[in-house]
PDB file of C-alpha atoms in Angstrom:
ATOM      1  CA  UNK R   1     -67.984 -27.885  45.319  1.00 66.00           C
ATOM      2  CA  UNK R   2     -71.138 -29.367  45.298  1.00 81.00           C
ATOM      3  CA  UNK R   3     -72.627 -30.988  42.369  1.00 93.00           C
ATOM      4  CA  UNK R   4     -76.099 -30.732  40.610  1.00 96.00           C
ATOM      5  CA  UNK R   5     -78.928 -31.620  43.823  1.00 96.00           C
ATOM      6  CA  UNK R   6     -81.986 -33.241  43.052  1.00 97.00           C
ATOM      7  CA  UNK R   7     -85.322 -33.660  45.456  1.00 97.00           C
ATOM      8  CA  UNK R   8     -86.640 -35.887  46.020  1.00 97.00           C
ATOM      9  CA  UNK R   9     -84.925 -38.828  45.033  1.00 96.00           C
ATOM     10  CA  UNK R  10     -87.695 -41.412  45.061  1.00 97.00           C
ATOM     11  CA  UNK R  11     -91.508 -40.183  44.660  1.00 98.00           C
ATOM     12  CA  UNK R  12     -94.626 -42.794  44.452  1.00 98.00           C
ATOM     13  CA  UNK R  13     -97.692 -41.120  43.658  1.00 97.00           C
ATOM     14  CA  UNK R  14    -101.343 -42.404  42.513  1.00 97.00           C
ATOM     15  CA  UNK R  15    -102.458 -41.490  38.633  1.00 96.00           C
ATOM     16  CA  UNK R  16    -104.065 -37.848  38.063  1.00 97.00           C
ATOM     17  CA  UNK R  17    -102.132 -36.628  41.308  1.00 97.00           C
ATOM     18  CA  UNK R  18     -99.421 -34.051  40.660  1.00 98.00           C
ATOM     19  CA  UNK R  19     -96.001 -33.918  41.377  1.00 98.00           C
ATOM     20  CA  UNK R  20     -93.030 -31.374  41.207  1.00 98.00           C
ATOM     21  CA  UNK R  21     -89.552 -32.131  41.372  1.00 98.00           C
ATOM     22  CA  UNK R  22     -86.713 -29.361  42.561  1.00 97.00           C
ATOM     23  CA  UNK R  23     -83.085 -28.996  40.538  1.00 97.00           C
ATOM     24  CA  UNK R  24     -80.066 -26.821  42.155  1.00 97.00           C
ATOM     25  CA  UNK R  25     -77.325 -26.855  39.238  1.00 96.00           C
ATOM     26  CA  UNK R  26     -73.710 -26.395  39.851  1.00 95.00           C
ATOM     27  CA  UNK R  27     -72.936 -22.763  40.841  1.00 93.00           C
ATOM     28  CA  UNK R  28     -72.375 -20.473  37.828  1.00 91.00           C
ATOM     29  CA  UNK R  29     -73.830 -22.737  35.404  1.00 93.00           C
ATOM     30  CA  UNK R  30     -75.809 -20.855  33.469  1.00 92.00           C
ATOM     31  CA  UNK R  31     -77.414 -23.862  31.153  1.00 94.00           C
ATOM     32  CA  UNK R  32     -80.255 -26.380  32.851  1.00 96.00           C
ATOM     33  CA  UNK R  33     -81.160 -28.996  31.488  1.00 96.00           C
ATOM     34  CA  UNK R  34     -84.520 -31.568  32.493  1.00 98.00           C
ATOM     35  CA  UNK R  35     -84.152 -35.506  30.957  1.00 98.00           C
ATOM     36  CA  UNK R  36     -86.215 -38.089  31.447  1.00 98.00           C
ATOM     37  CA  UNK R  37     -84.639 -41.487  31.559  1.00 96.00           C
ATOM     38  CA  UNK R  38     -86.897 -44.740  31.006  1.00 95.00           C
ATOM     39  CA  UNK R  39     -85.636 -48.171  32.035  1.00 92.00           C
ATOM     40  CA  UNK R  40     -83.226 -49.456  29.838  1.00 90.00           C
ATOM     41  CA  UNK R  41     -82.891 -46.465  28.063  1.00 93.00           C
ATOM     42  CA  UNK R  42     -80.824 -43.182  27.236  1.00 95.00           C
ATOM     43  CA  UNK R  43     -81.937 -39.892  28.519  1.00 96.00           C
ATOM     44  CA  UNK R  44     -84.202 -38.021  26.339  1.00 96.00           C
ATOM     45  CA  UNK R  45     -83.832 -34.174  26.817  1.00 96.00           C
ATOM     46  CA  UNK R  46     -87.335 -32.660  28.072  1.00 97.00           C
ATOM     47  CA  UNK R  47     -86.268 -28.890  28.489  1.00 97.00           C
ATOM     48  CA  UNK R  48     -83.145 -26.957  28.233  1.00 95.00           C
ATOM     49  CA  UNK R  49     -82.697 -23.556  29.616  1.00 95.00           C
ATOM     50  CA  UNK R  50     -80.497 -20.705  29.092  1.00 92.00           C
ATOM     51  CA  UNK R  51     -80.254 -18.454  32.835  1.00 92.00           C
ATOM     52  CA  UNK R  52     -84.300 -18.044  32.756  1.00 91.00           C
ATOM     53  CA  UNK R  53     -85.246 -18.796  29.214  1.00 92.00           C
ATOM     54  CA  UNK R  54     -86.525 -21.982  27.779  1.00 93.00           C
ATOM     55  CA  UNK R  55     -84.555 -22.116  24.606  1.00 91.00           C
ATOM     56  CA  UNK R  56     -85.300 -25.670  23.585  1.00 91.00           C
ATOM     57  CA  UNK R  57     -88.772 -27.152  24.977  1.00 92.00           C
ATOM     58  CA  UNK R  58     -89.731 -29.048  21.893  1.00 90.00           C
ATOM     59  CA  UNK R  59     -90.153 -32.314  23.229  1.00 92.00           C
ATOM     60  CA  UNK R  60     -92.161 -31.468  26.680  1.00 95.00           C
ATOM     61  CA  UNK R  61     -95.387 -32.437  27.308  1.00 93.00           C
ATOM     62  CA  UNK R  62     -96.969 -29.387  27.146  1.00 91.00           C
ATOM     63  CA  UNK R  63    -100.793 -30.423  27.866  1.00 95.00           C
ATOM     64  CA  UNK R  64     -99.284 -32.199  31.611  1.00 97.00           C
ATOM     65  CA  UNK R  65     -95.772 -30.956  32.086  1.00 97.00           C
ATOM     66  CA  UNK R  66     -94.658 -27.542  32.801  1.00 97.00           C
ATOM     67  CA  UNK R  67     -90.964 -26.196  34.016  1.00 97.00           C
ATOM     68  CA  UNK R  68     -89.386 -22.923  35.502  1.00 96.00           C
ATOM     69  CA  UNK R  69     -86.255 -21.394  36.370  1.00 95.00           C
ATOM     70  CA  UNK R  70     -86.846 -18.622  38.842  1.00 84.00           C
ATOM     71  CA  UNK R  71     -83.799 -15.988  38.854  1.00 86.00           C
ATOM     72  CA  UNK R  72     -82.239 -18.630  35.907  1.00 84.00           C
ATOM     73  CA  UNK R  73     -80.747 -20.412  39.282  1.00 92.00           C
ATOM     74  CA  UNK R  74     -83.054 -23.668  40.611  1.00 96.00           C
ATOM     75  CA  UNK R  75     -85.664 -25.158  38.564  1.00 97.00           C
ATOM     76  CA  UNK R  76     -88.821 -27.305  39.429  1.00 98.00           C
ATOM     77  CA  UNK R  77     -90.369 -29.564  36.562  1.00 98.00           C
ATOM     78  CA  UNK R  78     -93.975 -30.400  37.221  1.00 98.00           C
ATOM     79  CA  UNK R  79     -96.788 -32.889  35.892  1.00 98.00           C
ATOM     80  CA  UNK R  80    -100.301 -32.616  36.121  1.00 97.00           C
ATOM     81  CA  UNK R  81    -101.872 -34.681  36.173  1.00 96.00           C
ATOM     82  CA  UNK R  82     -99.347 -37.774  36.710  1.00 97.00           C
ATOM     83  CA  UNK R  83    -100.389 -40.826  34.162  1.00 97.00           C
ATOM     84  CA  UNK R  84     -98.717 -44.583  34.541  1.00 97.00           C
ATOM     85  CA  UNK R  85     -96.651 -43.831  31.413  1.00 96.00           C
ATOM     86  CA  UNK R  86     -94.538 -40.811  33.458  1.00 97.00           C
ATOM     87  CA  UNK R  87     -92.755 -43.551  35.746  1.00 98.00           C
ATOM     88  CA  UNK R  88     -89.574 -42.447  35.288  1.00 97.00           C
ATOM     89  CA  UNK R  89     -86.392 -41.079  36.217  1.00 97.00           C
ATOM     90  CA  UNK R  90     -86.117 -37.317  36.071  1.00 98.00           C
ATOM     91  CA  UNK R  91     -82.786 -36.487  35.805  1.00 97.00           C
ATOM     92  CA  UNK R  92     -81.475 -32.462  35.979  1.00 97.00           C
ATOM     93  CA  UNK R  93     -77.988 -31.414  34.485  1.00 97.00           C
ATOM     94  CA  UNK R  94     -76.670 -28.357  34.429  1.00 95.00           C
ATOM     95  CA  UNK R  95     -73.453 -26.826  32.587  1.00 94.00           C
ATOM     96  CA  UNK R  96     -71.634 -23.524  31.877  1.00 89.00           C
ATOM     97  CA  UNK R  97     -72.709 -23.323  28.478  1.00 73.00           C
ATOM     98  CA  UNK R  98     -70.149 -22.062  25.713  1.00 66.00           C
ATOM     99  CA  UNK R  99     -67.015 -23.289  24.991  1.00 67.00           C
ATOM    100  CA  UNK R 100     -66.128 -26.636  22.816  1.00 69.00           C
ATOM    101  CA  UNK R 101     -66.273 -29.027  25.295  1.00 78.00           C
ATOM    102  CA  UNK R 102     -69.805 -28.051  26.933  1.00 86.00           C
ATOM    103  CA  UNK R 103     -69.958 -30.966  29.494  1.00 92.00           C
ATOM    104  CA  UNK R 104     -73.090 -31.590  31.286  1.00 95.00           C
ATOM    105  CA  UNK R 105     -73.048 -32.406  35.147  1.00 95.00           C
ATOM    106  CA  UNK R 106     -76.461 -35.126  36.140  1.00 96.00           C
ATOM    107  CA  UNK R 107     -77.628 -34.731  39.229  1.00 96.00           C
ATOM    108  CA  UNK R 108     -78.891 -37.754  41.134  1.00 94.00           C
ATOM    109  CA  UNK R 109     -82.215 -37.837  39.671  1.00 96.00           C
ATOM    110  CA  UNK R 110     -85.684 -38.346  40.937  1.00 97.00           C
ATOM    111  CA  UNK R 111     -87.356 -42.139  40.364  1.00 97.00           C
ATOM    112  CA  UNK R 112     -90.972 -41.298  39.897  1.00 98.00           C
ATOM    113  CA  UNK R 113     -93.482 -44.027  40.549  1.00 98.00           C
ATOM    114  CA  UNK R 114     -97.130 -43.723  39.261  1.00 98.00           C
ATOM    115  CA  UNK R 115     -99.200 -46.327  40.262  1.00 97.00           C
TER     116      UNK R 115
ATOM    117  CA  UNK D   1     -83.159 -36.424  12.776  1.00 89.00           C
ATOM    118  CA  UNK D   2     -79.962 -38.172  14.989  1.00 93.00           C
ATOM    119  CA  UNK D   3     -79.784 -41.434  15.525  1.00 95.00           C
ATOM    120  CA  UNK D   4     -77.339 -42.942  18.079  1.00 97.00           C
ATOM    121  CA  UNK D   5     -76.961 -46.464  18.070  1.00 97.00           C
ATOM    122  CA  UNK D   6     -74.761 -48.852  20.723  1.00 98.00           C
ATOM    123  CA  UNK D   7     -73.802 -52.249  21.028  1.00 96.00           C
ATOM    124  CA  UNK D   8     -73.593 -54.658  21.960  1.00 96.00           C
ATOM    125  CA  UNK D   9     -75.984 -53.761  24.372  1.00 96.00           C
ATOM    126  CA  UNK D  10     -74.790 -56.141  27.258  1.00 97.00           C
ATOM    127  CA  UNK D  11     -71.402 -57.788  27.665  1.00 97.00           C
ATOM    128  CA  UNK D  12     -69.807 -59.714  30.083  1.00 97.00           C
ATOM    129  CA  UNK D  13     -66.623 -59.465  30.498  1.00 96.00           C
ATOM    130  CA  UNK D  14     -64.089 -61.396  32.498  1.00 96.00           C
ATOM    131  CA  UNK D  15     -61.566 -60.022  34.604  1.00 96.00           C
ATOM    132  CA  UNK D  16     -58.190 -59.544  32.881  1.00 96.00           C
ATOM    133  CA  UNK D  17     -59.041 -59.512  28.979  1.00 97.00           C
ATOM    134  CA  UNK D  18     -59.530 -56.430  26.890  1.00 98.00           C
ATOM    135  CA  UNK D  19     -63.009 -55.402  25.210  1.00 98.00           C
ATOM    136  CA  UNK D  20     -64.313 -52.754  22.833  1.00 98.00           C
ATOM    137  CA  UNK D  21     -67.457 -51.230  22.571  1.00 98.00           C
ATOM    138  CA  UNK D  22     -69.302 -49.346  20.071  1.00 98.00           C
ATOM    139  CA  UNK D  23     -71.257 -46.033  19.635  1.00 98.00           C
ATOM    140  CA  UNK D  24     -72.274 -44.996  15.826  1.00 97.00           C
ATOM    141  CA  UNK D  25     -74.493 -41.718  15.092  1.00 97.00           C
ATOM    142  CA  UNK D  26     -76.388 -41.058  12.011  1.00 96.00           C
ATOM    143  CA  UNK D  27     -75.659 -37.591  11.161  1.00 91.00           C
ATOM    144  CA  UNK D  28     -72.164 -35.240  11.526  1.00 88.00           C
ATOM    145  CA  UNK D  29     -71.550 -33.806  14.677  1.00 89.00           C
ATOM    146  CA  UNK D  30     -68.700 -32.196  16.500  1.00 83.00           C
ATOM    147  CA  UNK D  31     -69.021 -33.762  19.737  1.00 92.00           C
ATOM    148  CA  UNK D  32     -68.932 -37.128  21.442  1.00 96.00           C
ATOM    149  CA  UNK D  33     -69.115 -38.044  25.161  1.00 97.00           C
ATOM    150  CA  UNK D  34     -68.937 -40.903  26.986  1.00 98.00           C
ATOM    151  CA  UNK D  35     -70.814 -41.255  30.213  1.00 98.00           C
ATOM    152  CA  UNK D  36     -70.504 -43.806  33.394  1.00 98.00           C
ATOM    153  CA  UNK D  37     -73.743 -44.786  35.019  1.00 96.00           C
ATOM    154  CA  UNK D  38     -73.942 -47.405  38.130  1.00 94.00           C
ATOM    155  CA  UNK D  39     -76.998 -48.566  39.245  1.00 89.00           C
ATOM    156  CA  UNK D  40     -79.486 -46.390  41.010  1.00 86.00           C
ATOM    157  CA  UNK D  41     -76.661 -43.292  40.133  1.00 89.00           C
ATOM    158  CA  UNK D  42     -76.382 -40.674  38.088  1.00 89.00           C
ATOM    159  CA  UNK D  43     -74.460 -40.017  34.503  1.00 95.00           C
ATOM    160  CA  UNK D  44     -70.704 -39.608  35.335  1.00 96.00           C
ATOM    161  CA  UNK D  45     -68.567 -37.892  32.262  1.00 96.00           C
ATOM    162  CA  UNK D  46     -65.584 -39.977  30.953  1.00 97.00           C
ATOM    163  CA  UNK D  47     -64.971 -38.218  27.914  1.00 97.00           C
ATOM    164  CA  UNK D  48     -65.899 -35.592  25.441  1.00 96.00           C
ATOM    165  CA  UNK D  49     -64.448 -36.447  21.739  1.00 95.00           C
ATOM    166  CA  UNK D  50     -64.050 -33.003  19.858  1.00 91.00           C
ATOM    167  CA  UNK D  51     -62.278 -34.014  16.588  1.00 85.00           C
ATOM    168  CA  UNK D  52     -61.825 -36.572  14.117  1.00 85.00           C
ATOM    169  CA  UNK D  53     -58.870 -38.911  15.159  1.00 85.00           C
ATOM    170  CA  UNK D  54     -59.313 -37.827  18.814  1.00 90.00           C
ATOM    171  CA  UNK D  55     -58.218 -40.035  21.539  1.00 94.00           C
ATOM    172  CA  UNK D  56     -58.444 -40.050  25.091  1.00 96.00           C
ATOM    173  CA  UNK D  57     -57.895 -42.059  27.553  1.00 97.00           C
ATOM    174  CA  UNK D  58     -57.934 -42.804  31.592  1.00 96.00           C
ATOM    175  CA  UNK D  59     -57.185 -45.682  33.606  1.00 96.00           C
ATOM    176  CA  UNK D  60     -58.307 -48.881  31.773  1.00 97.00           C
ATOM    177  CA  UNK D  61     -60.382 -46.861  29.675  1.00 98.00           C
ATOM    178  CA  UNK D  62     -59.373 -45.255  26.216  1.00 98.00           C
ATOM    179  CA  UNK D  63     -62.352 -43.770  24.056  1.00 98.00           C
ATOM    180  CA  UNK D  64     -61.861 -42.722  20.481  1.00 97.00           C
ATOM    181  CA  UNK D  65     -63.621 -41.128  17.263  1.00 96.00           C
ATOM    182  CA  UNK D  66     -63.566 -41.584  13.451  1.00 94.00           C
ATOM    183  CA  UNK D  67     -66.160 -38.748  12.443  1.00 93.00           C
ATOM    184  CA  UNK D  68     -65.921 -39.556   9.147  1.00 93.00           C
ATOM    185  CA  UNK D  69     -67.448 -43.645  10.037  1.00 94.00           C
ATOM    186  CA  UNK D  70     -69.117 -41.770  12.282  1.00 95.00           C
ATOM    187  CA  UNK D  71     -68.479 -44.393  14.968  1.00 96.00           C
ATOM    188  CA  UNK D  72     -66.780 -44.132  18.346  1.00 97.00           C
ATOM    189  CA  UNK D  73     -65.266 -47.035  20.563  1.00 98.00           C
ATOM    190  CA  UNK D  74     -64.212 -47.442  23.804  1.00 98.00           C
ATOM    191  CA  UNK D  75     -62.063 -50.203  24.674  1.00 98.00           C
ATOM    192  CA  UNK D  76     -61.259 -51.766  27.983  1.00 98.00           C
ATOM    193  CA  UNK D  77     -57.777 -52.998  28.969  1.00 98.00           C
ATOM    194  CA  UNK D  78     -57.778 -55.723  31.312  1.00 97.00           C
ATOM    195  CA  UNK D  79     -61.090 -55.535  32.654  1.00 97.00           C
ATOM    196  CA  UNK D  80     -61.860 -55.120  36.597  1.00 97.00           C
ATOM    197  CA  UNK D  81     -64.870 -55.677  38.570  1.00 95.00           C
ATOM    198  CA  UNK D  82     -65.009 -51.719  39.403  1.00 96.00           C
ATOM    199  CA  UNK D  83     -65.842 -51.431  35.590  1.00 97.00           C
ATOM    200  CA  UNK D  84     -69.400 -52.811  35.700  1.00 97.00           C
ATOM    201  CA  UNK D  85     -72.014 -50.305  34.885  1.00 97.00           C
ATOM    202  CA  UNK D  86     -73.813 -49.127  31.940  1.00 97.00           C
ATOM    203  CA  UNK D  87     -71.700 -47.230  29.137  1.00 98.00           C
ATOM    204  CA  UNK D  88     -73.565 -44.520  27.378  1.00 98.00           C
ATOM    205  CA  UNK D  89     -72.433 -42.718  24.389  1.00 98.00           C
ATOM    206  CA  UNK D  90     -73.681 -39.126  23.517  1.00 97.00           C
ATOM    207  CA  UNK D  91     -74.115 -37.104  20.395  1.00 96.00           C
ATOM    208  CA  UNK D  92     -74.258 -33.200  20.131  1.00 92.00           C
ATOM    209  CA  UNK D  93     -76.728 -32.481  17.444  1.00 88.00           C
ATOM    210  CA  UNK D  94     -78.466 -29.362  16.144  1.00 82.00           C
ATOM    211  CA  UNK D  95     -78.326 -26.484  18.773  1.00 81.00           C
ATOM    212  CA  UNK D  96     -75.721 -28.616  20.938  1.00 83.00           C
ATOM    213  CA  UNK D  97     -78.240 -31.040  21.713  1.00 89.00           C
ATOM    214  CA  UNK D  98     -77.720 -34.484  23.167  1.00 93.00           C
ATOM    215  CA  UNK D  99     -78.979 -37.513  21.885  1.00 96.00           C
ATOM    216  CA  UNK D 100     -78.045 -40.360  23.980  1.00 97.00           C
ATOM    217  CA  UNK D 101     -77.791 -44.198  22.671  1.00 97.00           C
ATOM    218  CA  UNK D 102     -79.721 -46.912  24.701  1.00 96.00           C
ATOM    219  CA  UNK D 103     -76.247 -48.005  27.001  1.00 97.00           C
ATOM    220  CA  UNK D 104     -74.092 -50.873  27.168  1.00 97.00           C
ATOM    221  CA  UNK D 105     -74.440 -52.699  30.443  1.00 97.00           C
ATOM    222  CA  UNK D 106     -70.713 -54.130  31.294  1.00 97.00           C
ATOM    223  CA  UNK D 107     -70.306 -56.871  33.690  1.00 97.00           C
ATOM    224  CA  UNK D 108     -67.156 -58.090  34.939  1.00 95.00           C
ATOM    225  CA  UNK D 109     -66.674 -61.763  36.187  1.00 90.00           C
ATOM    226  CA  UNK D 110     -63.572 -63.473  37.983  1.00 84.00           C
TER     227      UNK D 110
END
């Protein structure tokens, strides 16, 4: 079964440009998840969805970034416009939500340059 | 708000001795995990830590929690050079959210 797919992996972009990135989580995951990951440091959760909803979006950007989840299957995070302090790895995880165990599955991430 | 906190933060290890690392959180929680991440990779799950007194282990690896020190360890038995990578502990808080700690980086030597 295929795991949680991330595009693209690698994205170098100049400031004030914007950029989207795409998530596909695990099949019949309902629970979506958007991190960012700074060097040398822990992910910090961005966004957290629930099928289509964004239960938890507390600690998003909201004046640059903006997310969706279409049909509460793929998601695309987006920034506009990109500033120097958004290089970053994007990571998505998805997980089936419920139960005690709750594990999240990270995709491969996207390492986002700003320059 | 929770804190997780993990050290030490680098360690290098050599090949054949055993090691213990730390994770310690701020506030109660019901759930610990342990991720794997190599370089340029994503987060790979280890272990989720559900109750107080839980152990688990696999491989070289055994992970276990103490809710009530609110401190989890995961110690290495005879370490191998497939072990390097960066060791990060996570936290369910409010609303089962994560809160990860900054990452041990393990590196084995001969």
């Amino acid at each position: 079964e295929a795991g949680v797919v991330q595009s693209p992996r690698y994205k170098i972009i100049e400031k004030k440009q914007p950029v989207a990135f795409w998530c596909n989580p695990i099949s019949g995951h309902n629970t979506l998840y958007w991190y960012r990951q700074n060097l040398g440091q822990g992910p910090e959760l961005l966004i957290r969805y629930e099928n289509e909803e964004a239960v938890d979006d507390s600690q998003l950007p909201k004046d640059r970034f903006s997310a969706e989840r279409l049909k509460g299957v793929d998601s695309t995070l987006k920034i506009q416009p990109a500033e120097l302090g958004d290089s970053a790895v994007y990571l998505c995880a998805s997980s089936q939500g419920g139960g005690s165990k709750n594990i999240q599955y990270f995709g491969a991430g996207t390492r986002l340059s700003v320059l | 708000e929770l804190k997780v906190e993990q050290n030490p933060l680098f360690l290098s290890m050599q090949e054949g001795k055993n090691y213990t690392i730390y994770c310690n959180y701020s506030t109660t929680s019901d759930r610990l995990y342990w991720y794997r991440q190599d370089p340029g990779k994503s987060l790979e799950s280890l272990f989720v830590l559900l109750s107080n007194g839980a152990v688990k282990q696999e491989g070289r690896l055994m992970a276990s929690l103490d809710t009530k020190a609110r401190l989890s360890t995961l110690h290495i038995t005879a370490a191998v050079h497939d072990l390097s990578a960066t060791y990060f502990c996570a936290v369910a808080g409010a609303n089962s959210k994560l809160t990860f700690g900054k990452g041990i980086t393990l590196s084995v030597r001969p």
